[in-house]
Amino acid sequence: MIPEIDRDRLAMDTRDWLRSTGLSTRNASSAHDGLNPAMISRACSCQVLSAASHLALCTAMGVDPSDYLVFHDRGQRNQAVTASAQRETPRAVP
């Protein structure tokens, strides 16, 4: 299971938060420690945020950062398979 951030949902929630608070990206970054306009812009446009930026943004919005985690079971897809073959060294006998 590979955790990822649901960037579409984060973008929608970030835009809704800005709209509901009446803040611009610049005003939001001035009002909340750890935010900057570029980070908010990246979040609104579904771009990748660092973990620290994700946490700072979620803290400012008053939401749980883990709400945006999604899990994909990609570990089994496209794995290389080792062919069965005779071993080069003999097996140890117990």
Short mmCIF file of N, CA, C and O in Angstrom, two decimals:
data_model
loop_
_atom_site.label_atom_id
_atom_site.label_comp_id
_atom_site.label_asym_id
_atom_site.label_seq_id
_atom_site.Cartn_x
_atom_site.Cartn_y
_atom_site.Cartn_z
N MET A 1 0.84 -1.17 0.00
CA MET A 1 0.00 0.00 0.00
C MET A 1 0.89 1.25 0.00
O MET A 1 1.74 1.39 0.85
N ILE A 2 0.66 2.10 -0.96
CA ILE A 2 1.45 3.32 -1.09
C ILE A 2 0.55 4.52 -0.77
O ILE A 2 -0.41 4.77 -1.49
N PRO A 3 0.85 5.26 0.32
CA PRO A 3 0.02 6.42 0.63
C PRO A 3 0.38 7.60 -0.26
O PRO A 3 1.54 7.83 -0.57
N GLU A 4 -0.61 8.30 -0.70
CA GLU A 4 -0.42 9.51 -1.48
C GLU A 4 -1.41 10.55 -0.99
O GLU A 4 -2.35 10.24 -0.28
N ILE A 5 -1.20 11.76 -1.40
CA ILE A 5 -2.11 12.85 -1.05
C ILE A 5 -3.13 13.01 -2.17
O ILE A 5 -2.78 13.05 -3.34
N ASP A 6 -4.38 13.13 -1.79
CA ASP A 6 -5.46 13.40 -2.75
C ASP A 6 -5.38 14.89 -3.09
O ASP A 6 -6.00 15.73 -2.44
N ARG A 7 -4.56 15.21 -4.09
CA ARG A 7 -4.31 16.61 -4.42
C ARG A 7 -5.55 17.31 -4.98
O ARG A 7 -5.72 18.51 -4.78
N ASP A 8 -6.40 16.57 -5.67
CA ASP A 8 -7.63 17.19 -6.18
C ASP A 8 -8.52 17.66 -5.04
O ASP A 8 -9.05 18.77 -5.07
N ARG A 9 -8.68 16.82 -4.05
CA ARG A 9 -9.52 17.19 -2.89
C ARG A 9 -8.88 18.32 -2.11
O ARG A 9 -9.57 19.24 -1.67
N LEU A 10 -7.56 18.27 -1.93
CA LEU A 10 -6.86 19.33 -1.21
C LEU A 10 -7.02 20.65 -1.94
O LEU A 10 -7.26 21.69 -1.32
N ALA A 11 -6.91 20.63 -3.26
CA ALA A 11 -7.07 21.85 -4.05
C ALA A 11 -8.47 22.43 -3.89
O ALA A 11 -8.64 23.64 -3.67
N MET A 12 -9.47 21.56 -3.98
CA MET A 12 -10.85 22.02 -3.84
C MET A 12 -11.09 22.60 -2.45
O MET A 12 -11.66 23.69 -2.30
N ASP A 13 -10.60 21.92 -1.41
CA ASP A 13 -10.79 22.39 -0.04
C ASP A 13 -10.02 23.69 0.22
O ASP A 13 -10.50 24.57 0.95
N THR A 14 -8.85 23.81 -0.37
CA THR A 14 -8.06 25.04 -0.20
C THR A 14 -8.76 26.22 -0.85
O THR A 14 -8.88 27.30 -0.26
N ARG A 15 -9.26 26.03 -2.07
CA ARG A 15 -10.00 27.11 -2.75
C ARG A 15 -11.27 27.47 -1.97
O ARG A 15 -11.59 28.65 -1.82
N ASP A 16 -11.98 26.45 -1.46
CA ASP A 16 -13.18 26.70 -0.66
C ASP A 16 -12.84 27.47 0.62
O ASP A 16 -13.56 28.37 1.03
N TRP A 17 -11.74 27.09 1.25
CA TRP A 17 -11.30 27.76 2.48
C TRP A 17 -10.98 29.24 2.20
O TRP A 17 -11.41 30.11 2.95
N LEU A 18 -10.25 29.49 1.12
CA LEU A 18 -9.93 30.87 0.77
C LEU A 18 -11.21 31.67 0.49
O LEU A 18 -11.37 32.80 0.97
N ARG A 19 -12.11 31.06 -0.26
CA ARG A 19 -13.37 31.73 -0.60
C ARG A 19 -14.21 32.00 0.65
O ARG A 19 -14.74 33.10 0.83
N SER A 20 -14.32 31.02 1.53
CA SER A 20 -15.17 31.17 2.71
C SER A 20 -14.61 32.16 3.73
O SER A 20 -15.36 32.79 4.47
N THR A 21 -13.28 32.28 3.76
CA THR A 21 -12.65 33.22 4.70
C THR A 21 -12.45 34.59 4.08
O THR A 21 -12.12 35.55 4.79
N GLY A 22 -12.63 34.69 2.76
CA GLY A 22 -12.42 35.96 2.08
C GLY A 22 -10.96 36.34 1.96
O GLY A 22 -10.64 37.51 1.75
N LEU A 23 -10.07 35.35 2.08
CA LEU A 23 -8.64 35.62 2.02
C LEU A 23 -8.09 35.38 0.62
O LEU A 23 -8.53 34.47 -0.08
N SER A 24 -7.13 36.20 0.24
CA SER A 24 -6.36 35.93 -0.98
C SER A 24 -5.18 35.06 -0.57
O SER A 24 -4.93 34.86 0.62
N THR A 25 -4.46 34.56 -1.53
CA THR A 25 -3.28 33.75 -1.18
C THR A 25 -2.27 34.58 -0.40
O THR A 25 -1.66 34.09 0.54
N ARG A 26 -2.13 35.84 -0.75
CA ARG A 26 -1.19 36.72 -0.04
C ARG A 26 -1.68 37.02 1.38
O ARG A 26 -0.91 36.95 2.34
N ASN A 27 -2.97 37.31 1.53
CA ASN A 27 -3.50 37.60 2.87
C ASN A 27 -3.47 36.36 3.76
O ASN A 27 -3.20 36.47 4.95
N ALA A 28 -3.75 35.20 3.18
CA ALA A 28 -3.73 33.96 3.96
C ALA A 28 -2.32 33.67 4.47
O ALA A 28 -2.14 33.24 5.61
N SER A 29 -1.32 33.94 3.64
CA SER A 29 0.05 33.68 4.05
C SER A 29 0.50 34.67 5.13
O SER A 29 1.31 34.32 5.99
N SER A 30 -0.05 35.88 5.11
CA SER A 30 0.27 36.85 6.16
C SER A 30 -0.43 36.50 7.47
O SER A 30 0.09 36.74 8.56
N ALA A 31 -1.62 35.93 7.36
CA ALA A 31 -2.43 35.64 8.55
C ALA A 31 -2.03 34.34 9.24
O ALA A 31 -2.36 34.15 10.42
N HIS A 32 -1.35 33.44 8.55
CA HIS A 32 -1.03 32.12 9.12
C HIS A 32 0.46 31.81 8.96
O HIS A 32 0.99 31.83 7.85
N ASP A 33 1.09 31.50 10.10
CA ASP A 33 2.51 31.14 10.08
C ASP A 33 2.74 29.90 9.24
O ASP A 33 1.93 28.96 9.25
N GLY A 34 3.81 29.87 8.50
CA GLY A 34 4.19 28.70 7.73
C GLY A 34 3.64 28.67 6.32
O GLY A 34 4.00 27.80 5.54
N LEU A 35 2.74 29.59 6.00
CA LEU A 35 2.18 29.63 4.65
C LEU A 35 2.86 30.70 3.82
O LEU A 35 3.32 31.72 4.35
N ASN A 36 2.91 30.48 2.52
CA ASN A 36 3.37 31.53 1.60
C ASN A 36 2.52 31.45 0.34
O ASN A 36 1.91 30.42 0.06
N PRO A 37 2.43 32.54 -0.41
CA PRO A 37 1.55 32.57 -1.58
C PRO A 37 1.84 31.46 -2.60
O PRO A 37 0.91 30.88 -3.16
N ALA A 38 3.10 31.15 -2.83
CA ALA A 38 3.45 30.12 -3.82
C ALA A 38 2.94 28.75 -3.38
O ALA A 38 2.43 27.98 -4.18
N MET A 39 3.06 28.45 -2.10
CA MET A 39 2.59 27.17 -1.57
C MET A 39 1.08 27.05 -1.74
O MET A 39 0.59 26.00 -2.18
N ILE A 40 0.36 28.09 -1.40
CA ILE A 40 -1.10 28.06 -1.53
C ILE A 40 -1.49 27.93 -3.00
O ILE A 40 -2.41 27.18 -3.35
N SER A 41 -0.78 28.62 -3.86
CA SER A 41 -1.05 28.52 -5.29
C SER A 41 -0.81 27.10 -5.79
O SER A 41 -1.60 26.57 -6.59
N ARG A 42 0.28 26.46 -5.33
CA ARG A 42 0.56 25.07 -5.73
C ARG A 42 -0.55 24.14 -5.24
O ARG A 42 -0.99 23.25 -5.97
N ALA A 43 -1.01 24.36 -4.02
CA ALA A 43 -2.09 23.52 -3.49
C ALA A 43 -3.36 23.70 -4.31
O ALA A 43 -4.04 22.72 -4.63
N CYS A 44 -3.67 24.93 -4.69
CA CYS A 44 -4.89 25.21 -5.46
C CYS A 44 -4.83 24.64 -6.87
O CYS A 44 -5.88 24.42 -7.49
N SER A 45 -3.64 24.42 -7.38
CA SER A 45 -3.51 23.91 -8.75
C SER A 45 -3.08 22.44 -8.79
O SER A 45 -2.55 21.97 -9.79
N CYS A 46 -3.33 21.73 -7.69
CA CYS A 46 -3.11 20.28 -7.61
C CYS A 46 -1.65 19.86 -7.78
O CYS A 46 -1.37 18.75 -8.22
N GLN A 47 -0.73 20.73 -7.44
CA GLN A 47 0.68 20.36 -7.54
C GLN A 47 1.15 19.72 -6.24
O GLN A 47 0.51 19.83 -5.20
N VAL A 48 2.27 19.05 -6.30
CA VAL A 48 2.82 18.35 -5.14
C VAL A 48 3.32 19.36 -4.11
O VAL A 48 4.02 20.32 -4.46
N LEU A 49 2.97 19.12 -2.85
CA LEU A 49 3.48 19.92 -1.74
C LEU A 49 4.41 19.06 -0.90
O LEU A 49 4.24 17.85 -0.82
N SER A 50 5.35 19.70 -0.25
CA SER A 50 6.19 18.97 0.70
C SER A 50 5.33 18.59 1.89
O SER A 50 4.24 19.14 2.11
N ALA A 51 5.81 17.66 2.68
CA ALA A 51 5.07 17.24 3.87
C ALA A 51 4.88 18.42 4.82
O ALA A 51 3.79 18.61 5.38
N ALA A 52 5.91 19.23 4.98
CA ALA A 52 5.81 20.39 5.88
C ALA A 52 4.77 21.39 5.38
O ALA A 52 4.00 21.93 6.17
N SER A 53 4.75 21.62 4.07
CA SER A 53 3.76 22.54 3.51
C SER A 53 2.35 22.00 3.66
O SER A 53 1.42 22.74 3.99
N HIS A 54 2.19 20.70 3.45
CA HIS A 54 0.88 20.07 3.60
C HIS A 54 0.39 20.23 5.04
O HIS A 54 -0.77 20.60 5.27
N LEU A 55 1.27 19.98 5.99
CA LEU A 55 0.89 20.10 7.40
C LEU A 55 0.56 21.54 7.76
O LEU A 55 -0.42 21.80 8.47
N ALA A 56 1.37 22.49 7.29
CA ALA A 56 1.11 23.90 7.60
C ALA A 56 -0.22 24.36 7.01
O ALA A 56 -1.00 25.07 7.68
N LEU A 57 -0.50 23.96 5.80
CA LEU A 57 -1.75 24.36 5.15
C LEU A 57 -2.95 23.75 5.87
O LEU A 57 -3.94 24.44 6.14
N CYS A 58 -2.87 22.47 6.20
CA CYS A 58 -3.98 21.82 6.90
C CYS A 58 -4.20 22.44 8.28
O CYS A 58 -5.35 22.60 8.72
N THR A 59 -3.12 22.79 8.96
CA THR A 59 -3.24 23.44 10.27
C THR A 59 -3.95 24.78 10.13
O THR A 59 -4.85 25.09 10.91
N ALA A 60 -3.57 25.56 9.13
CA ALA A 60 -4.21 26.85 8.91
C ALA A 60 -5.69 26.70 8.57
O ALA A 60 -6.52 27.48 9.03
N MET A 61 -6.02 25.66 7.80
CA MET A 61 -7.41 25.45 7.42
C MET A 61 -8.22 24.77 8.52
O MET A 61 -9.44 24.71 8.45
N GLY A 62 -7.53 24.24 9.54
CA GLY A 62 -8.21 23.58 10.65
C GLY A 62 -8.74 22.21 10.29
O GLY A 62 -9.78 21.79 10.80
N VAL A 63 -8.01 21.49 9.43
CA VAL A 63 -8.42 20.15 9.03
C VAL A 63 -7.32 19.15 9.39
O VAL A 63 -6.16 19.51 9.58
N ASP A 64 -7.70 17.89 9.44
CA ASP A 64 -6.76 16.81 9.75
C ASP A 64 -5.99 16.46 8.48
O ASP A 64 -6.59 16.06 7.48
N PRO A 65 -4.66 16.58 8.49
CA PRO A 65 -3.86 16.28 7.30
C PRO A 65 -4.05 14.85 6.80
O PRO A 65 -3.97 14.59 5.60
N SER A 66 -4.33 13.93 7.70
CA SER A 66 -4.49 12.53 7.28
C SER A 66 -5.78 12.30 6.51
O SER A 66 -5.93 11.26 5.87
N ASP A 67 -6.70 13.26 6.55
CA ASP A 67 -7.94 13.13 5.77
C ASP A 67 -7.66 13.08 4.26
O ASP A 67 -8.50 12.63 3.50
N TYR A 68 -6.50 13.56 3.86
CA TYR A 68 -6.16 13.63 2.44
C TYR A 68 -5.33 12.43 1.96
O TYR A 68 -4.96 12.37 0.80
N LEU A 69 -5.04 11.49 2.86
CA LEU A 69 -4.28 10.32 2.47
C LEU A 69 -5.17 9.34 1.72
O LEU A 69 -6.29 9.06 2.12
N VAL A 70 -4.64 8.83 0.63
CA VAL A 70 -5.30 7.76 -0.11
C VAL A 70 -4.25 6.67 -0.28
O VAL A 70 -3.06 6.93 -0.36
N PHE A 71 -4.71 5.44 -0.32
CA PHE A 71 -3.78 4.31 -0.41
C PHE A 71 -4.02 3.55 -1.70
O PHE A 71 -5.16 3.26 -2.05
N HIS A 72 -2.95 3.28 -2.39
CA HIS A 72 -3.01 2.53 -3.64
C HIS A 72 -2.21 1.25 -3.46
O HIS A 72 -1.10 1.27 -2.94
N ASP A 73 -2.75 0.16 -3.91
CA ASP A 73 -2.04 -1.11 -3.84
C ASP A 73 -1.27 -1.32 -5.14
O ASP A 73 -1.67 -2.08 -6.00
N ARG A 74 -0.19 -0.59 -5.27
CA ARG A 74 0.62 -0.68 -6.49
C ARG A 74 1.83 -1.58 -6.31
O ARG A 74 2.58 -1.78 -7.22
N GLY A 75 2.01 -2.10 -5.11
CA GLY A 75 3.19 -2.90 -4.84
C GLY A 75 3.23 -4.20 -5.61
O GLY A 75 4.29 -4.73 -5.87
N GLN A 76 2.09 -4.74 -6.01
CA GLN A 76 2.07 -6.02 -6.68
C GLN A 76 2.05 -5.91 -8.19
O GLN A 76 2.29 -6.86 -8.88
N ARG A 77 1.75 -4.74 -8.70
CA ARG A 77 1.64 -4.58 -10.14
C ARG A 77 3.02 -4.39 -10.78
O ARG A 77 3.87 -3.69 -10.26
N ASN A 78 3.23 -5.02 -11.90
CA ASN A 78 4.45 -4.86 -12.70
C ASN A 78 5.73 -5.24 -11.95
O ASN A 78 6.78 -4.67 -12.18
N GLN A 79 5.61 -6.22 -11.07
CA GLN A 79 6.81 -6.67 -10.39
C GLN A 79 7.54 -7.68 -11.26
O GLN A 79 6.92 -8.48 -11.95
N ALA A 80 8.84 -7.65 -11.20
CA ALA A 80 9.63 -8.63 -11.93
C ALA A 80 9.48 -9.98 -11.23
O ALA A 80 9.41 -10.06 -10.02
N VAL A 81 9.42 -11.01 -12.02
CA VAL A 81 9.29 -12.36 -11.48
C VAL A 81 10.58 -13.11 -11.75
O VAL A 81 11.07 -13.14 -12.87
N THR A 82 11.11 -13.71 -10.71
CA THR A 82 12.33 -14.50 -10.87
C THR A 82 11.94 -15.89 -11.35
O THR A 82 11.10 -16.55 -10.75
N ALA A 83 12.56 -16.32 -12.43
CA ALA A 83 12.25 -17.64 -12.98
C ALA A 83 12.79 -18.72 -12.07
O ALA A 83 13.85 -18.58 -11.45
N SER A 84 12.06 -19.82 -12.01
CA SER A 84 12.53 -20.97 -11.24
C SER A 84 13.67 -21.61 -12.02
O SER A 84 13.54 -21.89 -13.21
N ALA A 85 14.76 -21.84 -11.34
CA ALA A 85 15.91 -22.46 -11.99
C ALA A 85 16.71 -23.19 -10.93
O ALA A 85 16.55 -22.96 -9.73
N GLN A 86 17.58 -24.04 -11.39
CA GLN A 86 18.43 -24.77 -10.47
C GLN A 86 19.39 -23.79 -9.81
O GLN A 86 19.92 -22.88 -10.45
N ARG A 87 19.60 -24.00 -8.52
CA ARG A 87 20.51 -23.12 -7.78
C ARG A 87 21.95 -23.37 -8.19
O ARG A 87 22.33 -24.49 -8.56
N GLU A 88 22.75 -22.32 -8.12
CA GLU A 88 24.16 -22.47 -8.42
C GLU A 88 24.91 -23.17 -7.31
O GLU A 88 25.90 -23.85 -7.54
N THR A 89 24.43 -22.99 -6.09
CA THR A 89 25.06 -23.65 -4.95
C THR A 89 24.09 -24.65 -4.36
O THR A 89 22.88 -24.43 -4.38
N PRO A 90 24.59 -25.75 -3.87
CA PRO A 90 23.67 -26.75 -3.29
C PRO A 90 23.04 -26.24 -2.03
O PRO A 90 23.61 -25.44 -1.30
N ARG A 91 21.83 -26.68 -1.78
CA ARG A 91 21.13 -26.31 -0.55
C ARG A 91 21.77 -27.02 0.62
O ARG A 91 22.21 -28.17 0.52
N ALA A 92 21.78 -26.34 1.74
CA ALA A 92 22.31 -26.95 2.96
C ALA A 92 21.30 -28.00 3.47
O ALA A 92 20.10 -27.75 3.45
N VAL A 93 21.80 -29.10 3.88
CA VAL A 93 20.95 -30.17 4.41
C VAL A 93 20.86 -29.96 5.92
O VAL A 93 21.90 -29.86 6.58
N PRO A 94 19.65 -29.92 6.46
CA PRO A 94 19.52 -29.68 7.92
C PRO A 94 20.01 -30.83 8.75
O PRO A 94 20.11 -31.93 8.45
#
